[in-house]
């Protein structure tokens, strides 16, 4: 289907600039002027959005029941090709725009399903709902092939959506569906136009879990790999995947699905399984979009879970008359769950517009999950027994933890004096102050020597901090390093957390640039995520990036933060004089002045702000890091330490 030459039939009438088309060009130009408004950013993150905008159209076609396979290819040149076996975008002339519907879809902003000939889609998954035209506007080349009734149609846009070859038939074909190929415009995506394989793979796999039976294939011609994802079990397999490094408390995954018709049609799918961790891992989605801030679907789930488990526990006499009910937290401990709803008109709220707001969804999820969870417990008494016992244990632990917290407040955390290891700064305005969390005493020493003591505080950590995933709250709070951090930050934690008491507006994690450093970062991020989440949400957590090499020639010293930079520096230096390259194995190898110059000086350093997704990712992958088997752990850290490098992706 690559034979583009033959122009058999002009489908589109001769192009002349009508009022409509001028508007179209102005629309696409607006996208190019302010891309951030449409795709959030022009960083790596924005670049990847382009892929999902196109894939979303294919997913919609799958949701409508016409497509069961979607292939995504990253070419050697970092072009993206998305192909599906759906009906193909309609090829006829569009009534309003007077040009082909294919052209309309990719040139009219927000065209999407509104132009559908059969009434558009039920649900649409696009993150920003902006659709293909935005991708076209931000591409230097954008091509579409549609296979329809034996004919292959082709249209070419260049230069941000300018029609260069209008839609025409270029030959016969067996292909049925839509194929899009685009080149992200390097003048817009100035940071990078290189796709991150892991990022694509994770989302593609997630989409496969969320849309059971749909096959998604990811090819990467750069690395010559192809991975295919298709899960007949849908969310049930997703939960098993999430739990694969944990020990399940019961063998059977709770799996629920249903449709509610009133007041509007809503689809609900939920899977859940308890495991030996002490934390809840509950992920919710609406129309395939991750709802990070939760919302009404999670509320409906929580209501149902707590009520049904309590009822069952009472009826079966696990709870005696004098016993208190299990709390929301008791029934969530160690629960891994994925909640997915599909709704034609989702309302998003919250700081990042990722909290689902539709109140009718609360009722729908509550109803479907209540009925089917109750049935599951009654039909599987052995599974039910294991679940209830786990919840009862959590309740006992909760009471113990409360006592421990009270004791902790009275001891370490309650002390108004700051921890002895902390080298505090002299300024008292938190907005100006920073605290460096430094691994190891020797690095701590250099940091103390190098810092600007007016606004930079140093807190050295001795060894590794406790894994908060694997320990109950009372143990976590008992941990010296954790206690010291909380006291130094000044915010307290849990119900007493108070961000207005934060003593430093920048909390900077500074570790070695190696596997252990990445590991400590992960531990810290997980701790912040689980215990001090608002610090991440409000953008107070940062990661420092120390250099990897010192390149010296005579008196000139330069620092390189990766291999490429090092090679560039070498090229710049004179070939006649000796070059000394030192690879830093740890922060401790730098003296005070070097550490200040390379990593701490606000006018020179590179800081990465931690986003909630990064911390969540750290949290999700955590068990693997902590697993008993060393080898996968090592590999994993090495690949995923990248998440630190790619925080902006
Ligand atoms: C690789 C990207 O865009 N597939 C795709 C898009 C559409 C259809 C099928 C489709 C939808 C409808 C009817 C309908 C789109 N059509 C439109 C519009 N893959 C990809 N596959 N027939 C075909 O919604 O009724 C927009 S997207 F508006 F033209 F109908």
PDB file of N, CA and C and ligand atoms in Angstrom, residues 53-62 64 66-67 70-71 81-91 94 101-102 104-106 111-122 144-145 177-181, ligand 1:
ATOM      1  N   UNK A  53      -2.918  11.062  20.772  1.00  0.00           N
ATOM      2  CA  UNK A  53      -4.049  11.705  20.094  1.00  0.00           C
ATOM      3  C   UNK A  53      -4.468  10.889  18.872  1.00  0.00           C
ATOM      4  N   UNK A  54      -3.501  10.388  18.131  1.00  0.00           N
ATOM      5  CA  UNK A  54      -3.836   9.595  16.941  1.00  0.00           C
ATOM      6  C   UNK A  54      -4.364   8.216  17.355  1.00  0.00           C
ATOM      7  N   UNK A  55      -3.672   7.601  18.322  1.00  0.00           N
ATOM      8  CA  UNK A  55      -4.097   6.274  18.775  1.00  0.00           C
ATOM      9  C   UNK A  55      -5.524   6.333  19.326  1.00  0.00           C
ATOM     10  N   UNK A  56      -5.855   7.429  19.983  1.00  0.00           N
ATOM     11  CA  UNK A  56      -7.199   7.548  20.558  1.00  0.00           C
ATOM     12  C   UNK A  56      -8.289   7.398  19.507  1.00  0.00           C
ATOM     13  N   UNK A  57      -8.050   7.903  18.317  1.00  0.00           N
ATOM     14  CA  UNK A  57      -9.054   7.730  17.261  1.00  0.00           C
ATOM     15  C   UNK A  57      -9.234   6.254  16.918  1.00  0.00           C
ATOM     16  N   UNK A  58      -8.129   5.516  16.923  1.00  0.00           N
ATOM     17  CA  UNK A  58      -8.224   4.080  16.658  1.00  0.00           C
ATOM     18  C   UNK A  58      -8.946   3.362  17.799  1.00  0.00           C
ATOM     19  N   UNK A  59      -8.619   3.790  19.032  1.00  0.00           N
ATOM     20  CA  UNK A  59      -9.264   3.171  20.204  1.00  0.00           C
ATOM     21  C   UNK A  59     -10.769   3.430  20.162  1.00  0.00           C
ATOM     22  N   UNK A  60     -11.141   4.642  19.800  1.00  0.00           N
ATOM     23  CA  UNK A  60     -12.566   4.956  19.688  1.00  0.00           C
ATOM     24  C   UNK A  60     -13.233   4.034  18.676  1.00  0.00           C
ATOM     25  N   UNK A  61     -12.520   3.780  17.603  1.00  0.00           N
ATOM     26  CA  UNK A  61     -13.067   2.897  16.574  1.00  0.00           C
ATOM     27  C   UNK A  61     -13.218   1.478  17.143  1.00  0.00           C
ATOM     28  N   UNK A  62     -12.272   1.085  17.986  1.00  0.00           N
ATOM     29  CA  UNK A  62     -12.360  -0.231  18.634  1.00  0.00           C
ATOM     30  C   UNK A  62     -13.531  -0.256  19.618  1.00  0.00           C
ATOM     31  N   UNK A  64     -16.157   1.403  19.415  1.00  0.00           N
ATOM     32  CA  UNK A  64     -17.402   1.374  18.645  1.00  0.00           C
ATOM     33  C   UNK A  64     -17.636  -0.024  18.055  1.00  0.00           C
ATOM     34  N   UNK A  66     -15.631  -1.744  15.740  1.00  0.00           N
ATOM     35  CA  UNK A  66     -15.271  -1.990  14.337  1.00  0.00           C
ATOM     36  C   UNK A  66     -13.800  -2.339  14.123  1.00  0.00           C
ATOM     37  N   UNK A  67     -13.013  -2.349  15.200  1.00  0.00           N
ATOM     38  CA  UNK A  67     -11.571  -2.514  15.011  1.00  0.00           C
ATOM     39  C   UNK A  67     -11.044  -3.382  16.139  1.00  0.00           C
ATOM     40  N   UNK A  70      -4.533  -2.605  16.530  1.00  0.00           N
ATOM     41  CA  UNK A  70      -3.911  -1.296  16.295  1.00  0.00           C
ATOM     42  C   UNK A  70      -2.392  -1.493  16.332  1.00  0.00           C
ATOM     43  N   UNK A  71      -1.725  -1.011  15.321  1.00  0.00           N
ATOM     44  CA  UNK A  71      -0.268  -1.152  15.284  1.00  0.00           C
ATOM     45  C   UNK A  71       0.377   0.229  15.352  1.00  0.00           C
ATOM     46  N   UNK A  81       3.995   5.794  13.041  1.00  0.00           N
ATOM     47  CA  UNK A  81       2.954   5.272  12.158  1.00  0.00           C
ATOM     48  C   UNK A  81       1.909   4.583  13.034  1.00  0.00           C
ATOM     49  N   UNK A  82       0.667   4.966  12.869  1.00  0.00           N
ATOM     50  CA  UNK A  82      -0.414   4.291  13.593  1.00  0.00           C
ATOM     51  C   UNK A  82      -1.367   3.724  12.553  1.00  0.00           C
ATOM     52  N   UNK A  83      -1.694   2.452  12.732  1.00  0.00           N
ATOM     53  CA  UNK A  83      -2.566   1.807  11.747  1.00  0.00           C
ATOM     54  C   UNK A  83      -3.640   1.009  12.471  1.00  0.00           C
ATOM     55  N   UNK A  84      -4.879   1.106  12.009  1.00  0.00           N
ATOM     56  CA  UNK A  84      -5.928   0.265  12.598  1.00  0.00           C
ATOM     57  C   UNK A  84      -6.728  -0.418  11.501  1.00  0.00           C
ATOM     58  N   UNK A  85      -7.475  -1.451  11.900  1.00  0.00           N
ATOM     59  CA  UNK A  85      -8.286  -2.176  10.914  1.00  0.00           C
ATOM     60  C   UNK A  85      -9.772  -1.885  11.099  1.00  0.00           C
ATOM     61  N   UNK A  86     -10.055  -0.601  11.302  1.00  0.00           N
ATOM     62  CA  UNK A  86     -11.451  -0.177  11.465  1.00  0.00           C
ATOM     63  C   UNK A  86     -12.107   0.130  10.128  1.00  0.00           C
ATOM     64  N   UNK A  87     -13.129   0.986  10.188  1.00  0.00           N
ATOM     65  CA  UNK A  87     -13.889   1.290   8.968  1.00  0.00           C
ATOM     66  C   UNK A  87     -13.151   2.239   8.041  1.00  0.00           C
ATOM     67  N   UNK A  88     -12.128   2.898   8.584  1.00  0.00           N
ATOM     68  CA  UNK A  88     -11.468   3.928   7.781  1.00  0.00           C
ATOM     69  C   UNK A  88     -12.222   5.233   7.950  1.00  0.00           C
ATOM     70  N   UNK A  89     -11.487   6.304   8.051  1.00  0.00           N
ATOM     71  CA  UNK A  89     -12.140   7.612   8.156  1.00  0.00           C
ATOM     72  C   UNK A  89     -12.936   7.835   6.874  1.00  0.00           C
ATOM     73  N   UNK A  90     -14.157   8.329   6.977  1.00  0.00           N
ATOM     74  CA  UNK A  90     -14.973   8.518   5.774  1.00  0.00           C
ATOM     75  C   UNK A  90     -14.235   9.339   4.711  1.00  0.00           C
ATOM     76  N   UNK A  91     -14.348   8.891   3.442  1.00  0.00           N
ATOM     77  CA  UNK A  91     -13.560   9.516   2.375  1.00  0.00           C
ATOM     78  C   UNK A  91     -14.373  10.494   1.519  1.00  0.00           C
ATOM     79  N   UNK A  94     -17.178  16.327   2.649  1.00  0.00           N
ATOM     80  CA  UNK A  94     -17.884  16.737   3.854  1.00  0.00           C
ATOM     81  C   UNK A  94     -18.802  17.913   3.528  1.00  0.00           C
ATOM     82  N   UNK A 101     -13.820  14.379   4.077  1.00  0.00           N
ATOM     83  CA  UNK A 101     -13.948  14.268   5.536  1.00  0.00           C
ATOM     84  C   UNK A 101     -12.582  13.990   6.168  1.00  0.00           C
ATOM     85  N   UNK A 102     -11.750  13.199   5.485  1.00  0.00           N
ATOM     86  CA  UNK A 102     -10.413  12.925   6.026  1.00  0.00           C
ATOM     87  C   UNK A 102      -9.673  14.246   6.239  1.00  0.00           C
ATOM     88  N   UNK A 104     -10.958  17.131   6.580  1.00  0.00           N
ATOM     89  CA  UNK A 104     -11.651  17.885   7.626  1.00  0.00           C
ATOM     90  C   UNK A 104     -11.216  17.431   9.015  1.00  0.00           C
ATOM     91  N   UNK A 105     -11.172  16.103   9.199  1.00  0.00           N
ATOM     92  CA  UNK A 105     -10.799  15.563  10.510  1.00  0.00           C
ATOM     93  C   UNK A 105      -9.430  16.083  10.938  1.00  0.00           C
ATOM     94  N   UNK A 106      -8.523  16.208   9.963  1.00  0.00           N
ATOM     95  CA  UNK A 106      -7.151  16.586  10.328  1.00  0.00           C
ATOM     96  C   UNK A 106      -6.841  18.065  10.156  1.00  0.00           C
ATOM     97  N   UNK A 111     -12.649  18.657  15.443  1.00  0.00           N
ATOM     98  CA  UNK A 111     -13.553  17.973  14.525  1.00  0.00           C
ATOM     99  C   UNK A 111     -13.982  16.647  15.131  1.00  0.00           C
ATOM    100  N   UNK A 112     -12.990  15.802  15.416  1.00  0.00           N
ATOM    101  CA  UNK A 112     -13.224  14.512  16.073  1.00  0.00           C
ATOM    102  C   UNK A 112     -14.481  13.849  15.591  1.00  0.00           C
ATOM    103  N   UNK A 113     -15.212  13.314  16.533  1.00  0.00           N
ATOM    104  CA  UNK A 113     -16.392  12.519  16.209  1.00  0.00           C
ATOM    105  C   UNK A 113     -17.587  13.362  15.787  1.00  0.00           C
ATOM    106  N   UNK A 114     -17.494  14.665  16.004  1.00  0.00           N
ATOM    107  CA  UNK A 114     -18.641  15.502  15.657  1.00  0.00           C
ATOM    108  C   UNK A 114     -18.968  15.408  14.173  1.00  0.00           C
ATOM    109  N   UNK A 115     -17.919  15.057  13.409  1.00  0.00           N
ATOM    110  CA  UNK A 115     -18.141  14.975  11.989  1.00  0.00           C
ATOM    111  C   UNK A 115     -18.539  13.569  11.559  1.00  0.00           C
ATOM    112  N   UNK A 116     -18.678  12.693  12.529  1.00  0.00           N
ATOM    113  CA  UNK A 116     -19.005  11.306  12.224  1.00  0.00           C
ATOM    114  C   UNK A 116     -20.287  11.230  11.409  1.00  0.00           C
ATOM    115  N   UNK A 117     -20.268  10.315  10.416  1.00  0.00           N
ATOM    116  CA  UNK A 117     -21.444  10.239   9.563  1.00  0.00           C
ATOM    117  C   UNK A 117     -22.542   9.447  10.252  1.00  0.00           C
ATOM    118  N   UNK A 118     -22.140   8.613  11.183  1.00  0.00           N
ATOM    119  CA  UNK A 118     -23.139   7.817  11.891  1.00  0.00           C
ATOM    120  C   UNK A 118     -23.352   8.330  13.303  1.00  0.00           C
ATOM    121  N   UNK A 119     -23.233   9.588  13.508  1.00  0.00           N
ATOM    122  CA  UNK A 119     -23.583  10.146  14.815  1.00  0.00           C
ATOM    123  C   UNK A 119     -22.432  10.256  15.802  1.00  0.00           C
ATOM    124  N   UNK A 120     -21.206  10.005  15.355  1.00  0.00           N
ATOM    125  CA  UNK A 120     -20.059  10.191  16.249  1.00  0.00           C
ATOM    126  C   UNK A 120     -19.907   9.054  17.231  1.00  0.00           C
ATOM    127  N   UNK A 121     -18.967   9.201  18.159  1.00  0.00           N
ATOM    128  CA  UNK A 121     -18.698   8.077  19.060  1.00  0.00           C
ATOM    129  C   UNK A 121     -19.440   8.203  20.371  1.00  0.00           C
ATOM    130  N   UNK A 122     -19.437   7.085  21.020  1.00  0.00           N
ATOM    131  CA  UNK A 122     -20.017   7.029  22.348  1.00  0.00           C
ATOM    132  C   UNK A 122     -19.085   7.717  23.342  1.00  0.00           C
ATOM    133  N   UNK A 144      -1.949  10.355   5.514  1.00  0.00           N
ATOM    134  CA  UNK A 144      -3.029   9.444   5.906  1.00  0.00           C
ATOM    135  C   UNK A 144      -3.366   8.541   4.728  1.00  0.00           C
ATOM    136  N   UNK A 145      -3.498   7.252   5.010  1.00  0.00           N
ATOM    137  CA  UNK A 145      -3.995   6.291   4.044  1.00  0.00           C
ATOM    138  C   UNK A 145      -5.311   5.730   4.587  1.00  0.00           C
ATOM    139  N   UNK A 177      -9.075   0.095   6.723  1.00  0.00           N
ATOM    140  CA  UNK A 177      -8.763   0.810   7.950  1.00  0.00           C
ATOM    141  C   UNK A 177      -8.089   2.135   7.667  1.00  0.00           C
ATOM    142  N   UNK A 178      -7.431   2.639   8.709  1.00  0.00           N
ATOM    143  CA  UNK A 178      -6.787   3.951   8.611  1.00  0.00           C
ATOM    144  C   UNK A 178      -5.337   3.813   9.021  1.00  0.00           C
ATOM    145  N   UNK A 179      -4.471   4.491   8.283  1.00  0.00           N
ATOM    146  CA  UNK A 179      -3.058   4.506   8.656  1.00  0.00           C
ATOM    147  C   UNK A 179      -2.577   5.945   8.601  1.00  0.00           C
ATOM    148  N   UNK A 180      -1.875   6.361   9.649  1.00  0.00           N
ATOM    149  CA  UNK A 180      -1.373   7.730   9.728  1.00  0.00           C
ATOM    150  C   UNK A 180       0.126   7.671   9.954  1.00  0.00           C
ATOM    151  N   UNK A 181       0.857   8.492   9.241  1.00  0.00           N
ATOM    152  CA  UNK A 181       2.292   8.617   9.530  1.00  0.00           C
ATOM    153  C   UNK A 181       2.625  10.098   9.700  1.00  0.00           C
TER     154      UNK A 181
HETATM  155  C1  LIG B   1      -4.716   5.798  12.805  1.00  0.00           C
HETATM  156  C2  LIG B   1      -5.860   6.614  13.249  1.00  0.00           C
HETATM  157  O1  LIG B   1      -8.374   7.681  12.955  1.00  0.00           O
HETATM  158  N1  LIG B   1      -9.291   5.600  12.752  1.00  0.00           N
HETATM  159  C3  LIG B   1     -10.603   5.912  12.496  1.00  0.00           C
HETATM  160  C4  LIG B   1     -11.124   7.193  12.595  1.00  0.00           C
HETATM  161  C5  LIG B   1     -12.479   7.396  12.310  1.00  0.00           C
HETATM  162  C6  LIG B   1     -13.282   6.313  11.956  1.00  0.00           C
HETATM  163  C7  LIG B   1     -12.692   5.058  11.899  1.00  0.00           C
HETATM  164  C8  LIG B   1     -14.727   6.413  11.643  1.00  0.00           C
HETATM  165  C9  LIG B   1     -15.565   6.995  12.528  1.00  0.00           C
HETATM  166  C10 LIG B   1     -16.926   7.069  12.202  1.00  0.00           C
HETATM  167  C11 LIG B   1     -17.384   6.531  11.013  1.00  0.00           C
HETATM  168  C12 LIG B   1     -17.866   7.711  13.132  1.00  0.00           C
HETATM  169  C13 LIG B   1     -12.958   8.756  12.355  1.00  0.00           C
HETATM  170  N2  LIG B   1     -13.948   9.231  11.691  1.00  0.00           N
HETATM  171  C14 LIG B   1     -14.147  10.531  11.925  1.00  0.00           C
HETATM  172  C15 LIG B   1     -15.233  11.208  11.271  1.00  0.00           C
HETATM  173  N3  LIG B   1      -7.076   5.904  13.069  1.00  0.00           N
HETATM  174  C16 LIG B   1      -8.275   6.476  12.935  1.00  0.00           C
HETATM  175  N4  LIG B   1     -11.393   4.885  12.162  1.00  0.00           N
HETATM  176  N5  LIG B   1     -16.534   5.959  10.183  1.00  0.00           N
HETATM  177  C17 LIG B   1     -15.223   5.895  10.474  1.00  0.00           C
HETATM  178  O2  LIG B   1     -17.427   8.200  14.163  1.00  0.00           O
HETATM  179  O3  LIG B   1     -19.045   7.735  12.820  1.00  0.00           O
HETATM  180  C18 LIG B   1     -13.336  11.097  12.815  1.00  0.00           C
HETATM  181  S1  LIG B   1     -12.239   9.949  13.346  1.00  0.00           S
HETATM  182  F1  LIG B   1     -15.509  12.335  11.894  1.00  0.00           F
HETATM  183  F2  LIG B   1     -14.886  11.490  10.044  1.00  0.00           F
HETATM  184  F3  LIG B   1     -16.273  10.437  11.194  1.00  0.00           F
END
